[in-house]
Coordinates of C-alpha atoms in Angstrom, one line a residue:
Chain K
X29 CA 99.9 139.0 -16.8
X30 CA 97.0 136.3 -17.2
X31 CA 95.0 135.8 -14.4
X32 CA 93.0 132.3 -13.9
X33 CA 90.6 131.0 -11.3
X34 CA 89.5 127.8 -9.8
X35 CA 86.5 127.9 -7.3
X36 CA 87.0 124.1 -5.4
X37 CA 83.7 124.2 -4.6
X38 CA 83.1 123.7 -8.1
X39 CA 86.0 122.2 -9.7
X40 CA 87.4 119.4 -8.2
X41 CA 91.1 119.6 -7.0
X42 CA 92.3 116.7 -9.7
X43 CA 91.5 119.5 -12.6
X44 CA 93.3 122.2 -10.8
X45 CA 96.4 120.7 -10.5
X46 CA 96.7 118.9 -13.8
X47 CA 96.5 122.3 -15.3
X48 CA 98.9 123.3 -13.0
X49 CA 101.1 120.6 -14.2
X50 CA 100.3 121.7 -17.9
X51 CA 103.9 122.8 -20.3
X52 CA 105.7 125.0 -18.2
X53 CA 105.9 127.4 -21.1
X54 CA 102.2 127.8 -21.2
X55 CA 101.9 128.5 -17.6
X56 CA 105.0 130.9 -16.8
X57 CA 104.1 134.6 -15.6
X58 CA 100.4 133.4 -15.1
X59 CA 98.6 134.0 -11.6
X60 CA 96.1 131.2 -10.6
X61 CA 93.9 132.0 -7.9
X62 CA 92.2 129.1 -6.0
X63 CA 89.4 130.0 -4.1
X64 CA 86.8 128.1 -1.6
X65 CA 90.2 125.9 -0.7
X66 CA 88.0 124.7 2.4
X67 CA 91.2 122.7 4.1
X68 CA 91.0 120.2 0.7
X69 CA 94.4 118.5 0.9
X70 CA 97.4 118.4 -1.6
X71 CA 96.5 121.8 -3.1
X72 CA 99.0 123.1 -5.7
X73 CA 101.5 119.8 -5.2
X74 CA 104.5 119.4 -7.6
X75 CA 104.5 122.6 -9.5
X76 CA 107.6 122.9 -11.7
X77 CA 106.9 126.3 -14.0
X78 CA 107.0 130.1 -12.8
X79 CA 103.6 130.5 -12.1
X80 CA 101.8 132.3 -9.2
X81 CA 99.1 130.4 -6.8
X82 CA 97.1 132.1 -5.0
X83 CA 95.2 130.1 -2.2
X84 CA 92.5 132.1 -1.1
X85 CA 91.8 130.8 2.0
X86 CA 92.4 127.9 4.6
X87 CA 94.6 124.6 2.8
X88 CA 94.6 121.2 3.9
X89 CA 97.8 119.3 4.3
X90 CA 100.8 118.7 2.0
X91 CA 100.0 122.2 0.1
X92 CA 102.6 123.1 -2.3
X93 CA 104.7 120.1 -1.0
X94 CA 107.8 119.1 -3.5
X95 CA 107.6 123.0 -4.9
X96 CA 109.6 123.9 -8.2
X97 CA 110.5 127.5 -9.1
X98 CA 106.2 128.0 -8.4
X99 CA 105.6 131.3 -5.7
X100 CA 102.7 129.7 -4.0
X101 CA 100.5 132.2 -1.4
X102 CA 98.5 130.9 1.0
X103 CA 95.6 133.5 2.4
X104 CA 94.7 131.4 5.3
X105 CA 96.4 128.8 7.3
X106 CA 98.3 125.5 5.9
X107 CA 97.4 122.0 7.5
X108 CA 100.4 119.4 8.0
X109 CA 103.5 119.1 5.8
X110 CA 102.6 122.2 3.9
X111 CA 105.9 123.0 1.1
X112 CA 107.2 119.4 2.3
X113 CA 110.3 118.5 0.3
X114 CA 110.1 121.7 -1.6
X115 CA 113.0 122.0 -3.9
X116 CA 113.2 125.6 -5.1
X117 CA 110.6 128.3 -5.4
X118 CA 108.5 130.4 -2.5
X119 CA 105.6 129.0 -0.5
X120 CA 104.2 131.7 1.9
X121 CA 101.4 131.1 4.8
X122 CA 99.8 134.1 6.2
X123 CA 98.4 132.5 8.7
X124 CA 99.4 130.0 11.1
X125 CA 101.2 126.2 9.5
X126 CA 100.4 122.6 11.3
X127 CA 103.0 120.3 12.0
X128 CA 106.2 119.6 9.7
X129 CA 106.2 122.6 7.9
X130 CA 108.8 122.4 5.3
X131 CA 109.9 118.5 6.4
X132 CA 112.8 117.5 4.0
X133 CA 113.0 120.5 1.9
X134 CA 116.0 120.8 -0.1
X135 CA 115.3 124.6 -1.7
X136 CA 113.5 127.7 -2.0
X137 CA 111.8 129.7 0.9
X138 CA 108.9 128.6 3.0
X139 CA 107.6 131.9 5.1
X140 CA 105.0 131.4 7.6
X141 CA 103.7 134.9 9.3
X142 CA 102.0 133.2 12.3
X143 CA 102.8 130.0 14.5
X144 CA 104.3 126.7 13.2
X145 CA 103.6 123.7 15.1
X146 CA 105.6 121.0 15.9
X147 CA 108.6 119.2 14.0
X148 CA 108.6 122.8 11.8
X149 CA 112.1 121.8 9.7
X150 CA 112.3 118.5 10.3
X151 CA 115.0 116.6 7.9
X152 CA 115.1 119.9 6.1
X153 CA 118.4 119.6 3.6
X154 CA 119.1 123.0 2.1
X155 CA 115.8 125.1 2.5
X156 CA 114.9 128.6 4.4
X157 CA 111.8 128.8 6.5
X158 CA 111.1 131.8 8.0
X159 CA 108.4 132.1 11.0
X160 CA 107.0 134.8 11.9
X161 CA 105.4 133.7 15.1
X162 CA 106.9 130.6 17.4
X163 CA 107.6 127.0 16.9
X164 CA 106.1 124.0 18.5
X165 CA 109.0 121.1 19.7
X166 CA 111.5 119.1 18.4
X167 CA 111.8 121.7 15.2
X168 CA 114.9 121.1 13.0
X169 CA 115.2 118.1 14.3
X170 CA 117.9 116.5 12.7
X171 CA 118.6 119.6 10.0
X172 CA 121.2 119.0 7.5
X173 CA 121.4 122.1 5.8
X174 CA 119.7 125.2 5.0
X175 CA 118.3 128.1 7.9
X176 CA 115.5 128.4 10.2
X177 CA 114.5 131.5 11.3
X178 CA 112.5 132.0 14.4
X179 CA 111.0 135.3 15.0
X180 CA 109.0 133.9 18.6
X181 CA 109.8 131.6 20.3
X182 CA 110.8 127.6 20.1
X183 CA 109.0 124.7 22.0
X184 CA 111.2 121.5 23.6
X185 CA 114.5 119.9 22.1
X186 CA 114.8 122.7 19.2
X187 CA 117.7 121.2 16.8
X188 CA 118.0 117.7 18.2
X189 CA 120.7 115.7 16.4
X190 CA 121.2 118.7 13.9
X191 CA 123.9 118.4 11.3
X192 CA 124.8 121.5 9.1
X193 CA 122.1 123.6 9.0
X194 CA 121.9 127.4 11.2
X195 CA 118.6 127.8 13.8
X196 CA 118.1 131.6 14.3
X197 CA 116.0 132.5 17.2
X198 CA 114.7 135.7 18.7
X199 CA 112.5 134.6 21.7
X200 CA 112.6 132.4 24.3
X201 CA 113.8 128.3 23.8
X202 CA 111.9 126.1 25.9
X203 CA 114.7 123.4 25.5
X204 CA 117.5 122.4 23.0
X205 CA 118.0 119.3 21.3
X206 CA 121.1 116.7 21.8
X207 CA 124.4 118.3 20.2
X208 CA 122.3 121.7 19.7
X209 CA 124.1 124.5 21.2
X210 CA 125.1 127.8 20.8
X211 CA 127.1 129.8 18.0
X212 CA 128.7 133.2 18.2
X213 CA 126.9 134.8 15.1
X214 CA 129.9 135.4 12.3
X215 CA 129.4 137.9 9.7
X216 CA 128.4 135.0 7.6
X217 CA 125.9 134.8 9.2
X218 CA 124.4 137.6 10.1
X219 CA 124.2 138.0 6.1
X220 CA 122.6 135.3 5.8
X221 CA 119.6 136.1 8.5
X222 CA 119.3 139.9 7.3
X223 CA 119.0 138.8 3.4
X224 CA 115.9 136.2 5.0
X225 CA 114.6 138.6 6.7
X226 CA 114.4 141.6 4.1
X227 CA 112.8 138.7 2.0
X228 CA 110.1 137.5 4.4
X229 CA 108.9 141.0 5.0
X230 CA 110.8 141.3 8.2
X231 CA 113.3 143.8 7.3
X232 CA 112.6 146.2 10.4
X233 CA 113.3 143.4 12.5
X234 CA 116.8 143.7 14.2
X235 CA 119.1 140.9 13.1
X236 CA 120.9 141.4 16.1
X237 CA 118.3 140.0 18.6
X238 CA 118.6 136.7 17.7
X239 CA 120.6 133.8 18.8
X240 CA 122.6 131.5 16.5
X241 CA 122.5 127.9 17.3
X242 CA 124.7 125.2 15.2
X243 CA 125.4 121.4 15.8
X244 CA 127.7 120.9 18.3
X245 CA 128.9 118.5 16.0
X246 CA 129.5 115.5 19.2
X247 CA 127.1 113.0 17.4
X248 CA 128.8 112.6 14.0
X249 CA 130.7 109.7 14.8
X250 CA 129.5 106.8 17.1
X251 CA 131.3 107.1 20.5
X252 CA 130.4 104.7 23.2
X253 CA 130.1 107.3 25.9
X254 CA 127.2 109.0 23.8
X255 CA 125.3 106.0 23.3
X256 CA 122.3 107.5 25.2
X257 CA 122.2 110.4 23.3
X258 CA 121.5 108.5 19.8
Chain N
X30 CA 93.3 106.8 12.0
X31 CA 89.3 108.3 13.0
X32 CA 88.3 111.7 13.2
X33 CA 86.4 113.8 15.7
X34 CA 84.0 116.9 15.8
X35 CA 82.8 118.8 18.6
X36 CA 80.4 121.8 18.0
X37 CA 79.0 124.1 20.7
X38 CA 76.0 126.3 20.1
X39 CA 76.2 129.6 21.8
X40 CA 73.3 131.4 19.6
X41 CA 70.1 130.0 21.3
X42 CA 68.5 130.1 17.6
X43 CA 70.5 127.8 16.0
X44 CA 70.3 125.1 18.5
X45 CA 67.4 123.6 17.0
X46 CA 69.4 123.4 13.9
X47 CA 72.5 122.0 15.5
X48 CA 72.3 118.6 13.8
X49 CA 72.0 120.0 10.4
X50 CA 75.2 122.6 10.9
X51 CA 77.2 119.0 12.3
X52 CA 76.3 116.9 9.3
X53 CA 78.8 117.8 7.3
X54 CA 81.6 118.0 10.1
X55 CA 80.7 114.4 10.4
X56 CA 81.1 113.5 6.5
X57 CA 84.0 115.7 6.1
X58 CA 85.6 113.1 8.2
X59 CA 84.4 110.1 6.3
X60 CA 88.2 109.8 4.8
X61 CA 89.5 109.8 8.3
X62 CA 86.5 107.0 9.8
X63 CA 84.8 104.9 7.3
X64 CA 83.8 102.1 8.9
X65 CA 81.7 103.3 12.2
X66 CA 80.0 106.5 13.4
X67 CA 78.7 107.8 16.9
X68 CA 77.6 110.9 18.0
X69 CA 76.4 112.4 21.7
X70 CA 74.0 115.1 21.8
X71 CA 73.2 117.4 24.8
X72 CA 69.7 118.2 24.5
X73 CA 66.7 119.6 26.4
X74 CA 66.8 117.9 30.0
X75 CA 64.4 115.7 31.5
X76 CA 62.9 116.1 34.6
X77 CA 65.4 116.8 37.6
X78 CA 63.7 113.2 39.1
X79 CA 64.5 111.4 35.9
X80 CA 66.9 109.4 33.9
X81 CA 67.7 109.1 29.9
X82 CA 69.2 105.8 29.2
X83 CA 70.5 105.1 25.4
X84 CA 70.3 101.5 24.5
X85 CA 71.3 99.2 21.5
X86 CA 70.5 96.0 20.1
X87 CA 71.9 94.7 17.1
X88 CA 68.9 92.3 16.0
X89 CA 66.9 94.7 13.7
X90 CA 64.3 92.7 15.0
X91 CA 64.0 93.5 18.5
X92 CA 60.7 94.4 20.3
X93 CA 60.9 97.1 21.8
X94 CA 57.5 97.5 22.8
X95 CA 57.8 94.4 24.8
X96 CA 61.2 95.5 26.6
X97 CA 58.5 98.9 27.4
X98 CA 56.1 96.6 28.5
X99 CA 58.3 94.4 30.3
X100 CA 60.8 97.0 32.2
X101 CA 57.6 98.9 33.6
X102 CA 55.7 95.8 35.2
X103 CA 59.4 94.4 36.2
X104 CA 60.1 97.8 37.8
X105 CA 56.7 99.2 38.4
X106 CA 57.8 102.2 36.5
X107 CA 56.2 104.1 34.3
X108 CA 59.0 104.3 31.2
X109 CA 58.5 105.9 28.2
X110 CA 60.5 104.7 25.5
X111 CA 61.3 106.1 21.8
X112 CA 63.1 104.2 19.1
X113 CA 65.1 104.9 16.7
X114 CA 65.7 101.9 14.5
X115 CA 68.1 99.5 16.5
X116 CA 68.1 102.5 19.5
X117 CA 65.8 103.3 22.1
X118 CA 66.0 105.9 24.6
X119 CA 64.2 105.1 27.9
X120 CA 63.2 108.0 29.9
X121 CA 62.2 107.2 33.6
X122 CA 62.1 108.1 37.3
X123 CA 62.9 104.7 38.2
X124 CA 66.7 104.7 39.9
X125 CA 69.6 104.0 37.1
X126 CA 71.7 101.3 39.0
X127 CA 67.8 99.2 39.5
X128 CA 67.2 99.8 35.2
X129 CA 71.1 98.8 34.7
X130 CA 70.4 95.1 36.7
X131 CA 67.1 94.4 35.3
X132 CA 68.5 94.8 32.2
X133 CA 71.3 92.6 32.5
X134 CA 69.7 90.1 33.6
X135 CA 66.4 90.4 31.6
X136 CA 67.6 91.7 28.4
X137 CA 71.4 90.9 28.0
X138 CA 71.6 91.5 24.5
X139 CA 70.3 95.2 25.1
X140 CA 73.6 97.3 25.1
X141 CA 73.1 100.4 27.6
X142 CA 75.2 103.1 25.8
X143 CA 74.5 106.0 28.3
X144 CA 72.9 107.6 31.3
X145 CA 72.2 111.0 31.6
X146 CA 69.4 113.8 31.3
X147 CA 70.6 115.6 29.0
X148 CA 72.6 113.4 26.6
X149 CA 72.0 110.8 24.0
X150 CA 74.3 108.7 22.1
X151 CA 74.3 106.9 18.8
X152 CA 76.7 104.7 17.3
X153 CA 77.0 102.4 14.3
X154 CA 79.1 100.5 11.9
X155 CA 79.1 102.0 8.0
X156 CA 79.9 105.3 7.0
X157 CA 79.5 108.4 8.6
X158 CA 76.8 109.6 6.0
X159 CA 74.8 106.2 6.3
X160 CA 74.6 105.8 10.4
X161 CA 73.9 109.7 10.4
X162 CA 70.9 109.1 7.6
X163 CA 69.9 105.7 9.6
X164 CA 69.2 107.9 13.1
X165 CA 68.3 111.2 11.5
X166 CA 71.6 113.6 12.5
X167 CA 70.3 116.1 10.7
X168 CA 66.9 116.7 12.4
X169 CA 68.8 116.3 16.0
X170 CA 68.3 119.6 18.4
X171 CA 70.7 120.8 21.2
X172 CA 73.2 122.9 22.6
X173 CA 75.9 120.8 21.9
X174 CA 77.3 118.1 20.6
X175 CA 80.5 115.5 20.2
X176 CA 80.8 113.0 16.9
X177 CA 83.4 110.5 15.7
X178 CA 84.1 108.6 12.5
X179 CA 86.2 105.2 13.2
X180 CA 89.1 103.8 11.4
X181 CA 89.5 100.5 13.0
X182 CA 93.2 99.7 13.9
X183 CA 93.4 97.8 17.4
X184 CA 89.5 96.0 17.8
X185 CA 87.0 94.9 16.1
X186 CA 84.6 96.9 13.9
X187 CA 81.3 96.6 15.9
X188 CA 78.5 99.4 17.5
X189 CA 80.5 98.6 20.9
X190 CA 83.6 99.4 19.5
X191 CA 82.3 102.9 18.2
X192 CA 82.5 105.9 20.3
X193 CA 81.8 108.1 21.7
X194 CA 82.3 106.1 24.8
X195 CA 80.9 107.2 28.5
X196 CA 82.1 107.2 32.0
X197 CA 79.2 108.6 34.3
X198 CA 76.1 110.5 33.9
X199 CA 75.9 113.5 31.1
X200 CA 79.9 112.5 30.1
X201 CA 81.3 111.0 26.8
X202 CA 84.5 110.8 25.3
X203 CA 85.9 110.6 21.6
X204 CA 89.5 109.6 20.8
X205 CA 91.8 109.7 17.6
X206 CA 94.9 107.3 18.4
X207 CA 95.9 104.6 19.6
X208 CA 97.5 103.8 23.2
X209 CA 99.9 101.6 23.3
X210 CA 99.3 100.4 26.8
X211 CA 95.6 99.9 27.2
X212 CA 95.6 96.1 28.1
X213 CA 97.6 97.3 31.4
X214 CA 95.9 100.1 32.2
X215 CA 92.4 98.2 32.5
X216 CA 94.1 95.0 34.1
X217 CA 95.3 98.1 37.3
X218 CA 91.4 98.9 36.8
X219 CA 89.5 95.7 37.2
X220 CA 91.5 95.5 40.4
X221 CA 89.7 98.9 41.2
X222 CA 86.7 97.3 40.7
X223 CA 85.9 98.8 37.1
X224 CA 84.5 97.0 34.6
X225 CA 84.7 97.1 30.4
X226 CA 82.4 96.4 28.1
X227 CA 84.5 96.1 25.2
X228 CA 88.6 95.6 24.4
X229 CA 88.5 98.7 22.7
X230 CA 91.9 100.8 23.8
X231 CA 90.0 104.1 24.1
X232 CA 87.2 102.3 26.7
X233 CA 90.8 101.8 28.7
X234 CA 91.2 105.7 28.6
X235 CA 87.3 106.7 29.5
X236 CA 87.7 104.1 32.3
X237 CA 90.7 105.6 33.9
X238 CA 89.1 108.9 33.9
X239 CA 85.9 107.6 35.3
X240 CA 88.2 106.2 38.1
X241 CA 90.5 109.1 38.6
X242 CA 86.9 111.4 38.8
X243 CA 85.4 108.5 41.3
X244 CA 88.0 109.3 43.2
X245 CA 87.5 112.2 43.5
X246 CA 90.1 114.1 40.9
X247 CA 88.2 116.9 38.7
X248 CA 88.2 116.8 35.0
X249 CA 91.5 118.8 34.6
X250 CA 93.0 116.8 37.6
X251 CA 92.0 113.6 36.3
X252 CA 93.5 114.2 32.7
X253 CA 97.0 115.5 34.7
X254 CA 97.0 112.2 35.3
X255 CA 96.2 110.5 32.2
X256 CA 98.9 112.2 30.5
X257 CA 100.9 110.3 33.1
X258 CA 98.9 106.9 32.9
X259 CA 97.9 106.8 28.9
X260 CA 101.1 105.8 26.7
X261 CA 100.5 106.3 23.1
X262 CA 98.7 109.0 20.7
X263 CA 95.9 111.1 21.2
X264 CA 93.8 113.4 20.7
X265 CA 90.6 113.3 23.2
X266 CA 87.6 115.6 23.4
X267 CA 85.1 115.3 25.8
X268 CA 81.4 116.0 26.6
X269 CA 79.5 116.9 29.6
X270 CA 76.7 118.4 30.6
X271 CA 77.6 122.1 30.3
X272 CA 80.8 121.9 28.5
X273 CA 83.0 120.6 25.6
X274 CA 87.5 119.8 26.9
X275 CA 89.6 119.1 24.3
X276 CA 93.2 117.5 25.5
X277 CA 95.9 116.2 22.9
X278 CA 98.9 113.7 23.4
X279 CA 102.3 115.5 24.3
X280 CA 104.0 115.0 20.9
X281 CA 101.1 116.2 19.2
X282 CA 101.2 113.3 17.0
X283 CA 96.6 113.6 16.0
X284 CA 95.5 116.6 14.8
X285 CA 92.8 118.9 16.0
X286 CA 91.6 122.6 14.8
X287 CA 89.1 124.7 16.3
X288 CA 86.9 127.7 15.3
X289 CA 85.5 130.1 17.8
X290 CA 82.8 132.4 16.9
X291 CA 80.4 134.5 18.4
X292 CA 77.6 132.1 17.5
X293 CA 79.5 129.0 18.4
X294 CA 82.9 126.8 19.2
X295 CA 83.4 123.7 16.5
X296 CA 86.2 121.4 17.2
X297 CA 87.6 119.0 14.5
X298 CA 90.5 116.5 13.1
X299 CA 90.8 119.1 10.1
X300 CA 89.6 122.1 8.7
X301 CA 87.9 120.2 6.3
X302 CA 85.1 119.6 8.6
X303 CA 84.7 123.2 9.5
X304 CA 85.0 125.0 6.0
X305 CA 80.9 124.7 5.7
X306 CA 79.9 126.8 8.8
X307 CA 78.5 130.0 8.6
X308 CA 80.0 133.0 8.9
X309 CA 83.6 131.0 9.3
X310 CA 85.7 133.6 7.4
X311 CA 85.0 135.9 10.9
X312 CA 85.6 132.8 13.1
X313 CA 89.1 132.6 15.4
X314 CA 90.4 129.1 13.8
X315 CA 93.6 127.7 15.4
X316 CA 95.4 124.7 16.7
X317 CA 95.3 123.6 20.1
X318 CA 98.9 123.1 21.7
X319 CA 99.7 119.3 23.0
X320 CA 99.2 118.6 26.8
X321 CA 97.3 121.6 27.3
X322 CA 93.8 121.6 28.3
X323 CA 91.3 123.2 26.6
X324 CA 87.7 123.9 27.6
X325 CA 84.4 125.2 26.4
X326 CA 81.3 126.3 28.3
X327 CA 78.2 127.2 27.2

């Protein structure tokens, strides 16, 4: 397996990820390591072969956003929108991700070891994110598909107006969203949440301490009587 | 859009190098703020009988020897006065509400930024790089320190309209944001008897907390209720004498990181502006949760 290396503090990020964005035949199985990231925004952005990014410490925002088939590590923490609209692939932060983490994603698994912050989910449409700490408020709001899991605990209004996609959570909920409630947790599932969490490196974790929450599904048509709620 | 930095020096040594460790924190934001720049620094204090006073005028031409020579026969003080291009700081035992009227009414077109005896400010249109070469960040000493870089969105782009701006002796504020109901907030104000300098939206929020702390609310008190009062987005950090307090809007809708380390807390928009530090592989960097009050002492 080639191994390549960007410093940032010497290349500027333009370079990087127009090689990055080089024939994905020439790129596939390759590890690139990018070091000295120093919170530079839009690292690693629109990758689309089988290549593995390291990011060697702290990234700015949008990192890995729009992800293809890429694995994309982050050593440090991940400013906002990090794997935003990601469509397939694997983004994971070890440290802690900003706000919006995983906004609009359609694919692939985003996997965040500490804290997300606010909006974590938001609009996402067919990815998993998995976080390992909490999340700040108004995460998954409006979710259409996908799963969420939530190894701490979630901040204020947690699934507000969510369509079709499953919340997991293990801690506390400060609040839940309109038309959030919860789900007895079918064997559907529960397959679902132990596959993610053998995935995100959470296989110890018992599936069985968390709470499934679903759309209540009230919102889907306009009715007068809900008019506040919208 | 704007940015802010904050940076506290807890290692006595580096303190006299506390401009050059913020220079970059303040370019790093330059993408955020590229139109005007201010900074507040908390340096050695004067005598406990004196008074710093940081003024501005915008005519590069201004005598400032004759405003010297003026203020002390006016006053019978004995002033000393240093300039820094279109700045001055006046240092004098000579009681600040007697400097404040002379002024206005002798020199109008002098702009008194602060009062304090510990703090200076600075503040200027162009980038941050240019206003921080124009005053000489880099060579600035202290123990701490609070900087802003200004994108323009709801007033005019003037040295008024840069922050930080104050509210009382030894206290600034920065702010990245925009309230939505500043125009109200300073017409309830004026009827308190508190008056503005400038239509900027974020003099509406230092002004509320100068009258919330007139009246006799503490800092933490008096933001309680500004995240009552102040409708809109923010993120403020503040500066006083001894410490730096960091507050952000409910919805967390600007951004803020900080880094703690043994040698010192720095506070920014982004990590961008704290990737330069020393030693910040070994710092404690995270993000401060919305509506919660955060403060640093030295």
């Amino acid at each position: 397996m080639e191994a390549v290396t960007f410093d940032l503090e010497k290349t500027p990020l333009r370079e990087v990820n127009q090689y990055l964005h080089s024939d994905a035949a020439e790129l596939d199985g390759k590890t690139v390591t990018i070091t000295n990231p120093g919170g530079t925004h839009n690292i690693a952005v629109g990758l689309k072969a089988d290549v593995d990014v390291v990011i060697d410490g702290h990234a700015g925002y949008y990192a890995a956003g729009m992800n293809q088939v890429a694995n994309v590590v982050i050593e440090g923490s991940a400013g906002t929108g990090v794997a935003e609209n990601m469509m397939s692939g694997r983004v994971h932060v070890k440290g802690f991700a900003s706000n919006a983490a995983g906004a609009t994603a359609q694919g692939g698994l985003l996997v965040i070891d500490g804290d997300a912050g606010l909006r974590c989910g938001i609009s996402m449409k067919g990815v998993d994110i998995v976080v390992g700490g909490s999340v700040g408020s108004f995460s998954a709001f409006m979710a259409q598909a996908g799963n969420l899991v939530i190894l701490g605990d979630a901040g204020e209004a947690l699934g507000d107006s969510l369509y079709e996609a499953r919340i997991f959570v293990r801690g506390n909920i400060q609040s839940l969203g309109a038309d959030c409630e919860v789900k007895p947790m079918d064997e559907e599932a529960r397959q679902i949440l132990v596959k993610l969490l053998k995935e995100s490196g959470h296989a110890d974790v018992d599936p069985d301490s968390f709470t499934l929450l679903g759309s209540a599904r009230t919102l889907y048509n306009f009715h007068v009587d809900n008019a506040g709620a919208y | 859009m704007c940015g802010i930095v904050g940076l506290l020096v807890k290692n006595q040594k580096m303190r006299a190098n506390i401009g050059e460790l913020m220079l970059p924190m303040l370019i790093g934001m330059t993408e955020r703020g590229p139109d005007s720049a201010g900074l507040a620094i908390f340096g050695a204090p004067v005598d406990n009988s004196e008074r710093k006073f940081s003024l501005y005028c915008a005519s590069p031409e201004f005598d400032w020897a004759k405003l010297s020579v003026d203020l002390n026969n006016g006053l019978k003080a004995d002033a000393k006065v240093e300039v820094k291009v279109n700045h001055a700081v006046v240092t004098t035992n000579t009681s600040p509400e007697s400097v404040k009227a002379w002024l206005k009414e002798h020199y109008p077109q002098v702009h008194l930024l602060s009062v304090g005896q510990l703090m200076d400010i600075y503040k200027d249109t162009g980038t941050p790089a240019q206003v921080a070469s124009r005053y000489d960040f880099s060579k600035l000493s202290g123990s701490h320190l609070v900087g802003h870089t200004r994108m323009a969105t709801e007033s005019a782009i003037t040295p008024s309209h840069a922050h930080p701006f104050t509210a009382g002796e030894d206290w600034c504020l920065v702010h990245n944001g925009s309230l939505s109901n500043a125009h109200s907030i300073r017409r309830k104000l004026e009827h308190e008897g508190i008056s503005f300098e400038t239509d900027n939206d974020t003099e509406a929020a230092c002004r509320f907390l100068q009258w919330r702390m007139r009246e006799g609310d503490d800092l933490k008190t008096a933001l309680e209720h500004g995240f009552e009062e102040l409708d809109g987005f923010y993120t403020l950090l503040m500066g006083t004498k001894d410490q730096l307090a960091l507050v952000r809007d409910p919805f967390a809708c600007k951004p803020a990181i900080v880094a703690e380390h043994d040698d010192y807390v720095a506070i920014a928009s982004e990590f961008r502006s704290l990737a330069h530090l020393p030693d910040i592989k070994n710092a404690k960097v995270f993000e401060p949760a919305p509506k919660e009050m955060y403060v640093w002492k030295l």
